CSV table of C-alpha atoms in Angstrom, one decimal:
chain,number,residue,atom,x,y,z
I,241,MET,CA,84.7,65.0,138.2
I,242,PHE,CA,83.4,64.7,134.7
I,243,ARG,CA,84.3,67.1,131.9
I,244,PRO,CA,81.7,68.4,129.5
I,245,MET,CA,82.0,66.4,126.2
I,246,LEU,CA,79.9,65.8,123.2
I,247,ARG,CA,78.1,62.5,123.1
I,248,ALA,CA,80.0,61.6,119.9
I,249,GLN,CA,83.3,62.1,121.7
I,250,VAL,CA,82.4,59.9,124.6
I,251,ILE,CA,81.2,57.1,122.2
I,252,THR,CA,84.4,57.4,120.2
I,253,ASP,CA,86.6,57.1,123.3
I,254,VAL,CA,84.6,54.0,124.5
I,255,VAL,CA,84.7,52.3,121.1
I,256,VAL,CA,88.5,52.9,120.7
I,257,ALA,CA,89.1,51.6,124.2
I,258,VAL,CA,87.0,48.5,123.6
I,259,VAL,CA,88.6,47.7,120.3
I,260,LEU,CA,92.1,48.0,121.7
I,261,GLY,CA,91.2,45.9,124.8
I,262,ALA,CA,89.8,43.2,122.5
I,263,LEU,CA,93.0,43.2,120.4
I,264,VAL,CA,95.0,42.8,123.6
I,265,LEU,CA,92.9,39.9,124.7
I,266,ILE,CA,93.2,38.2,121.3
I,267,ALA,CA,97.0,38.8,121.2
I,268,THR,CA,97.7,37.5,124.7
I,269,ALA,CA,95.0,34.8,125.0
I,270,ARG,CA,97.5,32.0,124.9
I,271,GLY,CA,99.7,33.6,127.5
I,272,MET,CA,97.0,34.2,130.1
I,273,ASP,CA,97.2,31.6,132.7
I,274,SER,CA,94.4,33.0,135.0
I,275,PRO,CA,91.0,34.7,134.6
I,276,LEU,CA,92.5,37.5,136.8
I,277,ALA,CA,94.6,38.6,133.8
I,278,ILE,CA,91.3,39.2,131.8
I,279,LEU,CA,90.0,41.3,134.7
I,280,THR,CA,93.2,43.4,134.5
I,281,VAL,CA,92.8,44.0,130.8
I,282,VAL,CA,89.1,45.0,131.4
I,283,GLY,CA,90.2,47.4,134.1
I,284,MET,CA,92.9,49.0,132.0
I,285,THR,CA,90.4,49.3,129.1
I,286,ALA,CA,87.9,51.1,131.4
I,287,ALA,CA,90.7,53.5,132.4
I,288,LEU,CA,91.4,54.2,128.8
I,289,ALA,CA,87.7,54.8,128.0
I,290,LEU,CA,87.5,57.3,130.8
I,291,ARG,CA,90.7,59.2,130.0
I,292,ARG,CA,89.0,62.3,128.5
I,293,LEU,CA,85.7,62.2,130.3
I,294,SER,CA,87.2,62.0,133.7
I,295,PRO,CA,91.1,62.1,133.8
I,296,GLY,CA,91.2,61.8,137.6
I,297,LEU,CA,88.9,58.8,137.7
I,298,ALA,CA,90.8,57.2,134.8
I,299,LEU,CA,94.1,57.6,136.7
I,300,ALA,CA,92.6,56.1,139.9
I,301,THR,CA,91.3,53.2,137.9
I,302,ALA,CA,94.7,52.6,136.3
I,303,TRP,CA,96.4,52.6,139.7
I,304,VAL,CA,93.8,50.2,141.2
I,305,PHE,CA,94.2,47.6,138.5
I,306,ALA,CA,98.0,48.1,138.4
I,307,ALA,CA,98.1,47.3,142.1
I,308,PHE,CA,95.7,44.4,141.5
I,309,GLU,CA,98.1,43.1,138.9
I,310,MET,CA,101.0,43.2,141.2
I,311,VAL,CA,99.2,41.8,144.2
I,312,THR,CA,98.0,38.8,142.2
I,313,GLY,CA,101.5,38.2,140.9
I,314,GLN,CA,100.6,38.7,137.2
I,315,ASP,CA,103.2,39.4,134.5
I,316,PRO,CA,102.7,42.8,132.7
I,317,ASP,CA,100.9,42.6,129.4
I,318,LEU,CA,100.1,44.9,126.5
I,319,SER,CA,97.2,46.5,128.4
I,320,ASN,CA,99.7,48.3,130.6
I,321,LEU,CA,100.4,50.5,127.6
I,322,PHE,CA,97.0,52.0,128.0
I,323,ILE,CA,98.3,53.9,131.1
I,324,ALA,CA,100.3,56.1,128.7
I,325,GLY,CA,97.0,57.5,127.2
I,326,VAL,CA,95.7,58.1,130.7
I,327,MET,CA,98.9,60.0,131.7
I,328,TYR,CA,98.5,62.2,128.6
I,329,THR,CA,95.0,63.3,129.5
I,330,THR,CA,95.8,64.0,133.1
I,331,SER,CA,98.1,66.9,132.1
I,332,ALA,CA,96.2,67.9,128.9
I,333,TYR,CA,92.6,68.0,130.4
I,334,GLY,CA,92.9,67.4,134.2
I,335,SER,CA,92.6,70.0,136.9
I,336,ARG,CA,95.6,71.2,138.8
I,337,ARG,CA,95.3,68.4,141.4
I,338,VAL,CA,94.9,65.8,138.7
I,339,ARG,CA,97.8,67.2,136.7
I,340,PHE,CA,100.0,67.0,139.9
I,341,ALA,CA,98.8,63.5,140.6
I,342,GLY,CA,99.7,62.5,137.1
I,343,LEU,CA,103.3,63.9,137.6
I,344,VAL,CA,103.7,62.0,140.9
I,345,SER,CA,102.4,58.8,139.1
I,346,ALA,CA,104.9,59.3,136.3
I,347,ILE,CA,107.7,59.3,138.8
I,348,ALA,CA,106.4,56.8,141.4
I,349,GLY,CA,105.0,54.4,138.9
I,350,PRO,CA,108.5,53.5,137.4
I,351,LEU,CA,109.9,53.1,140.9
I,352,ILE,CA,107.2,50.7,141.9
I,353,ALA,CA,107.3,48.8,138.6
I,354,ALA,CA,111.1,48.5,138.8
I,355,ALA,CA,111.0,47.2,142.3
I,356,TYR,CA,108.3,44.7,141.5
I,357,LEU,CA,109.9,43.4,138.3
I,358,GLY,CA,113.4,43.5,139.9
I,359,LEU,CA,112.2,41.3,142.9
I,360,ASP,CA,110.5,38.9,140.5
I,361,ASP,CA,113.7,38.6,138.5
I,362,TYR,CA,115.7,38.1,141.7
I,363,ARG,CA,113.5,35.2,142.7
I,364,THR,CA,114.0,33.5,139.4
I,365,ARG,CA,117.8,33.9,139.5
I,366,THR,CA,118.1,32.5,143.0
I,367,GLY,CA,120.1,29.2,142.7
I,368,ILE,CA,121.2,29.9,139.2
I,369,GLN,CA,125.0,30.3,138.6
I,370,THR,CA,125.7,33.6,136.9
I,371,ALA,CA,128.9,35.6,136.2
I,372,THR,CA,127.9,38.1,138.9
I,373,THR,CA,125.7,37.8,142.0
I,374,PRO,CA,121.9,37.6,141.5
I,375,GLU,CA,121.5,40.9,143.3
I,376,GLN,CA,123.7,42.7,140.7
I,377,GLU,CA,121.9,41.1,137.8
I,378,SER,CA,118.5,41.9,139.2
I,379,LEU,CA,119.5,45.5,139.9
I,380,LYS,CA,120.5,45.9,136.2
I,381,VAL,CA,117.1,44.5,135.2
I,382,ALA,CA,115.3,46.9,137.6
I,383,ILE,CA,117.2,49.9,136.3
I,384,SER,CA,116.3,48.9,132.7
I,385,TYR,CA,112.6,48.5,133.6
I,386,PHE,CA,112.7,51.9,135.5
I,387,ALA,CA,114.0,53.7,132.4
I,388,VAL,CA,111.5,52.1,130.1
I,389,VAL,CA,108.5,52.7,132.3
I,390,LEU,CA,109.6,56.2,133.1
I,391,LEU,CA,109.6,57.0,129.3
I,392,LEU,CA,106.3,55.3,128.9
I,393,LEU,CA,104.6,57.5,131.6
I,394,LEU,CA,106.6,60.7,131.7
I,395,LEU,CA,106.8,61.5,128.0
I,396,PRO,CA,103.0,61.3,127.5
I,397,TRP,CA,102.5,63.5,130.5
I,398,LEU,CA,104.9,66.1,129.1
I,399,ALA,CA,103.2,65.8,125.7
I,400,GLY,CA,99.8,66.5,127.4
I,401,LEU,CA,101.3,69.5,129.2
I,402,VAL,CA,102.5,70.9,125.9
I,403,ARG,CA,99.1,70.4,124.4
I,404,ARG,CA,97.5,72.2,127.3
I,405,VAL,CA,99.9,75.2,127.0
I,406,ARG,CA,99.3,75.5,123.2
I,407,ARG,CA,95.6,75.4,123.8
I,408,SER,CA,95.8,78.1,126.4
I,409,ALA,CA,97.9,80.2,124.1
I,410,SER,CA,95.4,79.7,121.3
I,411,LEU,CA,92.6,80.8,123.6
I,412,SER,CA,94.6,83.8,124.6
I,413,ARG,CA,95.1,84.8,121.0
I,414,GLU,CA,91.4,84.4,120.3
I,415,ALA,CA,90.6,86.5,123.3
I,416,GLN,CA,93.1,89.1,122.2
I,417,LEU,CA,91.5,89.2,118.7
I,418,VAL,CA,88.1,89.5,120.2
I,419,ALA,CA,89.3,92.4,122.4
I,420,GLU,CA,90.9,94.1,119.4
I,421,ARG,CA,87.8,93.6,117.3
I,422,ASP,CA,85.6,95.1,120.1
I,423,ALA,CA,88.0,98.0,120.5
I,424,ALA,CA,87.9,98.7,116.8
I,425,ARG,CA,84.1,98.6,116.9
I,426,ALA,CA,84.2,101.1,119.8
I,427,ASP,CA,86.6,103.3,117.9
I,428,ARG,CA,84.3,103.2,114.9
I,429,ALA,CA,81.3,104.0,117.0
I,430,VAL,CA,83.1,107.0,118.6
I,431,ALA,CA,84.2,108.2,115.1
I,432,VAL,CA,80.6,107.9,113.9
I,433,GLU,CA,79.3,109.8,116.9
I,434,GLN,CA,81.9,112.5,116.4
I,435,GLU,CA,81.0,112.9,112.8
I,436,ARG,CA,77.3,113.1,113.7
I,437,VAL,CA,78.0,115.7,116.3
I,438,ARG,CA,80.2,117.7,113.9
I,439,ILE,CA,77.5,117.7,111.2
I,440,ALA,CA,74.8,118.6,113.6
I,441,ARG,CA,77.0,121.5,114.9
I,442,ASP,CA,77.7,122.8,111.5
I,443,MET,CA,74.0,122.5,110.5
I,444,HIS,CA,73.0,124.4,113.5
I,445,ASP,CA,75.5,127.2,112.8
I,446,ILE,CA,74.5,127.5,109.2
I,447,VAL,CA,70.8,127.4,109.6
I,448,ALA,CA,70.6,129.5,112.8
I,449,HIS,CA,72.7,132.3,111.4
I,450,SER,CA,71.1,132.3,107.9
I,451,LEU,CA,67.5,132.2,109.3
I,452,ALA,CA,68.4,135.1,111.7
I,453,VAL,CA,69.5,137.2,108.7
I,454,VAL,CA,66.5,136.2,106.6
I,455,ILE,CA,64.0,137.0,109.3
I,456,ALA,CA,65.6,140.4,110.0
I,457,GLN,CA,65.7,141.3,106.3
I,458,ALA,CA,62.1,140.1,105.8
I,459,ASP,CA,60.8,142.2,108.6
I,460,GLY,CA,62.7,145.2,107.3
I,461,ALA,CA,61.4,144.7,103.8
I,462,ARG,CA,57.8,144.4,104.9
I,463,TYR,CA,57.9,147.7,106.7
I,464,ALA,CA,59.9,149.5,103.9
I,465,LEU,CA,57.9,148.1,101.1
I,466,LYS,CA,55.5,151.1,100.9
I,467,ALA,CA,57.8,153.8,102.2
I,468,ASP,CA,60.9,153.0,100.2
I,469,PRO,CA,60.7,150.2,97.6
I,470,ALA,CA,64.4,150.4,96.9
I,471,ILE,CA,65.3,149.4,100.5
I,472,ALA,CA,62.8,146.6,100.3
I,473,ASP,CA,64.3,145.4,97.0
I,474,GLU,CA,67.8,145.5,98.6
I,475,ALA,CA,66.5,143.5,101.6
I,476,LEU,CA,65.0,140.9,99.3
I,477,GLY,CA,68.3,140.6,97.5
I,478,THR,CA,70.0,140.0,100.8
I,479,ILE,CA,67.5,137.3,101.7
I,480,SER,CA,68.0,135.6,98.4
I,481,THR,CA,71.8,135.6,98.7
I,482,THR,CA,71.8,134.4,102.2
I,483,ALA,CA,69.3,131.7,101.6
I,484,ARG,CA,71.1,130.5,98.5
I,485,ARG,CA,74.5,130.4,100.4
I,486,ALA,CA,72.9,128.5,103.2
I,487,LEU,CA,71.3,126.0,100.8
I,488,GLY,CA,74.7,125.4,99.2
I,489,ASP,CA,76.3,124.8,102.6
I,490,VAL,CA,73.6,122.4,103.7
I,491,ARG,CA,73.9,120.5,100.4
I,492,GLU,CA,77.6,120.1,100.9
I,493,LEU,CA,77.0,118.8,104.5
I,494,LEU,CA,74.4,116.3,103.3
I,495,GLY,CA,76.7,115.2,100.5
I,496,ALA,CA,79.5,114.5,103.0
I,497,LEU,CA,77.1,112.7,105.2
I,498,ARG,CA,75.7,110.5,102.4
I,499,HIS,CA,78.9,109.6,100.6
I,500,GLU,CA,81.5,110.0,103.4
I,501,GLN,CA,83.4,112.1,101.0
I,502,GLY,CA,83.5,115.6,99.7
I,503,SER,CA,84.2,118.8,101.6
I,504,ALA,CA,81.9,120.3,104.3
I,505,PRO,CA,81.5,124.1,104.3
I,506,THR,CA,84.9,125.5,105.5
I,507,PRO,CA,84.7,129.3,105.9
I,508,GLU,CA,88.0,131.0,106.6
I,509,ILE,CA,89.2,134.0,108.6
I,510,ASP,CA,88.7,136.3,105.6
I,511,ASP,CA,85.0,135.4,105.5
I,512,ILE,CA,84.5,137.1,108.9
I,513,ASP,CA,84.3,140.5,107.1
I,514,ARG,CA,81.4,139.3,105.0
I,515,LEU,CA,79.8,137.9,108.2
I,516,VAL,CA,80.1,141.2,110.0
I,517,GLY,CA,78.6,142.9,106.9
I,518,GLU,CA,75.6,140.6,107.0
I,519,MET,CA,75.1,141.2,110.7
I,520,ARG,CA,75.3,145.0,110.2
I,521,GLY,CA,72.8,144.6,107.4
I,522,VAL,CA,70.2,143.3,109.9
I,523,GLY,CA,70.8,146.2,112.2
I,524,LEU,CA,73.5,144.8,114.6
I,525,ASP,CA,76.2,147.3,115.4
I,526,VAL,CA,79.3,145.2,115.3
I,527,ARG,CA,82.6,146.6,116.2
I,528,VAL,CA,85.6,144.4,115.5
I,529,GLU,CA,89.1,144.8,116.9
I,530,ARG,CA,91.9,142.7,115.4
I,531,GLU,CA,95.5,142.1,116.7
I,532,GLY,CA,98.1,140.0,115.1
I,533,ASP,CA,98.3,138.2,111.8
I,534,PRO,CA,96.1,135.2,111.1
I,535,ALA,CA,98.1,134.1,108.1
I,536,GLY,CA,99.3,130.5,108.4
I,537,LEU,CA,96.5,129.3,110.7
I,538,PRO,CA,95.4,125.8,109.7
I,539,THR,CA,92.0,125.3,108.1
I,540,THR,CA,90.5,123.6,111.2
I,541,THR,CA,91.4,126.6,113.4
I,542,GLN,CA,90.1,129.1,110.8
I,543,LEU,CA,86.8,127.2,110.7
I,544,ALA,CA,86.5,127.1,114.5
I,545,VAL,CA,87.2,130.9,114.7
I,546,TYR,CA,84.6,131.7,112.1
I,547,ARG,CA,81.9,129.5,113.5
I,548,ILE,CA,82.5,130.8,117.1
I,549,VAL,CA,82.3,134.4,115.9
I,550,GLN,CA,79.2,133.6,113.8
I,551,GLU,CA,77.3,131.9,116.6
I,552,SER,CA,78.3,134.7,119.1
I,553,LEU,CA,77.0,137.4,116.8
I,554,THR,CA,73.8,135.5,116.0
I,555,ASN,CA,73.2,135.1,119.8
I,556,ALA,CA,73.9,138.8,120.3
I,557,TRP,CA,71.3,139.7,117.7
I,558,LYS,CA,68.8,137.2,119.1
I,559,HIS,CA,69.2,137.8,122.9
I,560,GLY,CA,71.0,141.2,123.1
I,561,GLU,CA,69.5,144.6,123.7
I,562,PRO,CA,68.6,146.2,120.3
I,563,GLY,CA,70.6,149.3,119.3
I,564,THR,CA,73.6,148.6,121.5
I,565,PRO,CA,77.0,147.8,120.0
I,566,VAL,CA,78.6,144.4,120.0
I,567,HIS,CA,82.3,144.4,120.6
I,568,ALA,CA,84.3,141.5,119.0
I,569,ALA,CA,88.0,141.2,119.7
I,570,LEU,CA,90.2,138.7,117.7
I,571,THR,CA,93.8,138.3,118.9
I,572,TYR,CA,96.2,136.1,116.9
I,573,ARG,CA,99.4,135.1,118.6
I,574,PRO,CA,102.1,132.7,117.4
I,575,ASP,CA,100.8,129.9,119.7
I,576,THR,CA,97.2,130.9,120.6
I,577,VAL,CA,94.1,132.5,119.2
I,578,GLU,CA,91.8,134.5,121.6
I,579,ILE,CA,88.2,135.4,120.8
I,580,THR,CA,86.0,137.8,122.9
I,581,VAL,CA,82.5,138.8,122.0
I,582,VAL,CA,80.6,141.1,124.4
I,583,ASN,CA,77.1,142.5,124.0
I,584,ARG,CA,74.5,144.2,126.2
I,585,ARG,CA,71.9,141.9,127.6
I,586,ALA,CA,68.2,142.6,126.9
I,587,ASP,CA,66.2,143.8,129.9
I,588,ASP,CA,63.4,141.3,129.6
I,589,GLY,CA,65.5,138.4,128.4
I,590,THR,CA,62.7,137.1,126.2
I,591,ARG,CA,63.9,138.1,122.8
I,592,GLY,CA,64.6,135.3,120.4
I,593,PRO,CA,64.0,132.1,122.3
I,594,GLY,CA,66.7,129.5,121.7
I,595,THR,CA,67.6,125.9,122.5
I,596,GLY,CA,71.0,126.4,124.1
I,597,HIS,CA,72.7,124.3,121.3
I,598,GLY,CA,74.8,127.3,120.2
I,599,LEU,CA,76.9,127.5,123.3
I,600,VAL,CA,77.2,123.7,123.3
I,601,GLY,CA,78.6,123.8,119.7
I,602,MET,CA,81.0,126.6,120.5
I,603,ARG,CA,82.3,124.8,123.5
I,604,GLU,CA,82.8,121.6,121.5
I,605,ARG,CA,84.8,123.5,118.8
I,606,ALA,CA,87.0,125.0,121.5
I,607,THR,CA,87.5,121.6,123.1
I,608,MET,CA,88.3,119.8,119.8
I,609,THR,CA,91.2,122.2,119.2
I,610,GLY,CA,92.5,121.8,122.8
I,611,GLY,CA,91.2,125.2,123.9
I,612,THR,CA,88.8,126.5,126.6
I,613,MET,CA,85.6,128.6,126.6
I,614,THR,CA,83.7,130.6,129.1
I,615,ALA,CA,80.3,132.2,128.4
I,616,GLY,CA,78.0,134.1,130.8
I,617,PRO,CA,76.8,137.4,132.3
I,618,ARG,CA,79.4,140.1,133.0
I,619,GLY,CA,77.5,142.8,134.8
I,620,ASP,CA,74.9,144.1,132.3
I,621,ASP,CA,76.7,142.4,129.4
I,622,PHE,CA,77.0,138.9,128.1
I,623,ALA,CA,80.5,137.8,127.2
I,624,VAL,CA,81.9,134.9,125.3
I,625,ALA,CA,85.7,134.3,125.7
I,626,VAL,CA,87.5,131.5,123.9
I,627,ARG,CA,91.2,130.7,124.0
I,628,MET,CA,92.6,128.0,121.7
I,629,PRO,CA,96.0,126.9,120.3
I,630,SER,CA,96.9,128.1,116.9
I,631,VAL,CA,97.5,124.5,115.9
I,632,PRO,CA,94.8,122.1,117.1
I,633,ALA,CA,95.9,119.6,119.7
I,634,SER,CA,93.9,116.8,118.1
I,635,GLY,CA,91.7,116.4,115.1
I,636,GLN,CA,89.1,114.5,117.1
I,637,MET,CA,87.0,115.1,120.1
I,638,PRO,CA,88.4,113.2,123.2
I,639,ARG,CA,86.2,110.2,123.7
I,640,GLY,CA,85.1,111.2,127.2
I,641,LEU,CA,84.0,114.6,126.0
I,642,VAL,CA,81.6,113.5,123.2
I,643,PRO,CA,78.2,114.6,124.4
I,644,SER,CA,75.2,112.4,124.0
I,645,THR,CA,71.9,113.5,122.5
I,646,THR,CA,70.4,114.0,125.9
I,647,SER,CA,73.3,115.3,128.0
I,648,THR,CA,74.4,118.9,128.4
I,649,PRO,CA,78.0,120.1,129.0
I,650,THR,CA,79.2,121.2,132.3
I,651,SER,CA,78.7,124.9,132.6
I,652,THR,CA,81.1,127.3,134.2
I,653,PRO,CA,79.8,129.3,137.2
I,654,THR,CA,79.5,132.4,135.0
I,655,SER,CA,77.6,130.8,132.2
I,656,THR,CA,74.9,128.7,133.9
I,657,SER,CA,72.2,131.3,134.2
I,658,LYS,CA,72.5,132.5,130.6
I,659,GLU,CA,72.6,129.0,129.1
I,660,ARG,CA,69.3,128.2,130.9
I,661,SER,CA,67.7,131.3,129.5
I,662,GLY,CA,68.1,129.9,126.0
I,663,ARG,CA,71.5,130.9,124.7
């Protein structure tokens, strides 16, 4: 029944109503012929004071004292104008029922007032000679009162309705702005997560491959140091070059992360030859077959191809059977790029323990470009097959596919067992 309001608002409404009621009593003091008129002014003042705190109670109070005024035969005074304020609040702040009751009052009130004042005018005209009959004169008076009271009650009700609609529209705009702000925050969070995943993926590829080369060359240099110092010196040179290149790539990644600018390491298709040479240098027999022309591939596709081949060869060296060839096939078509890397699996499956992040990173790269990837055992071999469009479908990872730090991607039936073994 009562609306939540601040104490200051309630006090303000009461003070305003009391002041207006006192002014009405002062202005009409000489015209009041009965104490009942004072009671009517007090009742209308109470209705005005309750108009915002309880519009329904204020409307009922106004009706009660309006009926009391008519039953006691009083003439309308200035306090009747307070009903306009009550009508405004019924539509501006009232519930649906109160708002409907206000509309009914705005229509029924003028009819009742016109009938009351018209009958009173007819009683005064009885026995007086007029140009027309008393009934016609009183009817004109009733119509005039109906129009005046209708404007007095209906216009404030309509004004309150407009106020209510504008307030609802304002709240809707605020809700829309809040929703847009939350959506922008969510988009920024997704973008940050995507950037974090991208940097972690690149860091894994750079460090894993470089350390694999460095470890292999260091082992070879240790065994060849006494037998053939020249071979050891060459191995140490390879270690130095590989480590220096990895350090430069990591610095570029960290610079992009720190300043949100700069370029991250972006190897190209032509760098695959250097990659193959490095892997052959650590003892991996890599055999590459190429079909088609990679010229014209965008930078993002070239980077994805390079990183997938890099991680596949690194995994083959870590987990494959030593001394067996690794077959890599690169097929460039006008609309797609296909990558296949096949190596023989080690018998014991214990060589080079891994974390499984390599396959996750490759799958993410393929997904980002709109492609697909399968990885898993194929007989005695382990095969990685990737198919992606030549032009990436999107520059960002779809929101639903961004992995969390604790989740793992859904594996295909052929890749589950190998991913669990540390690929």
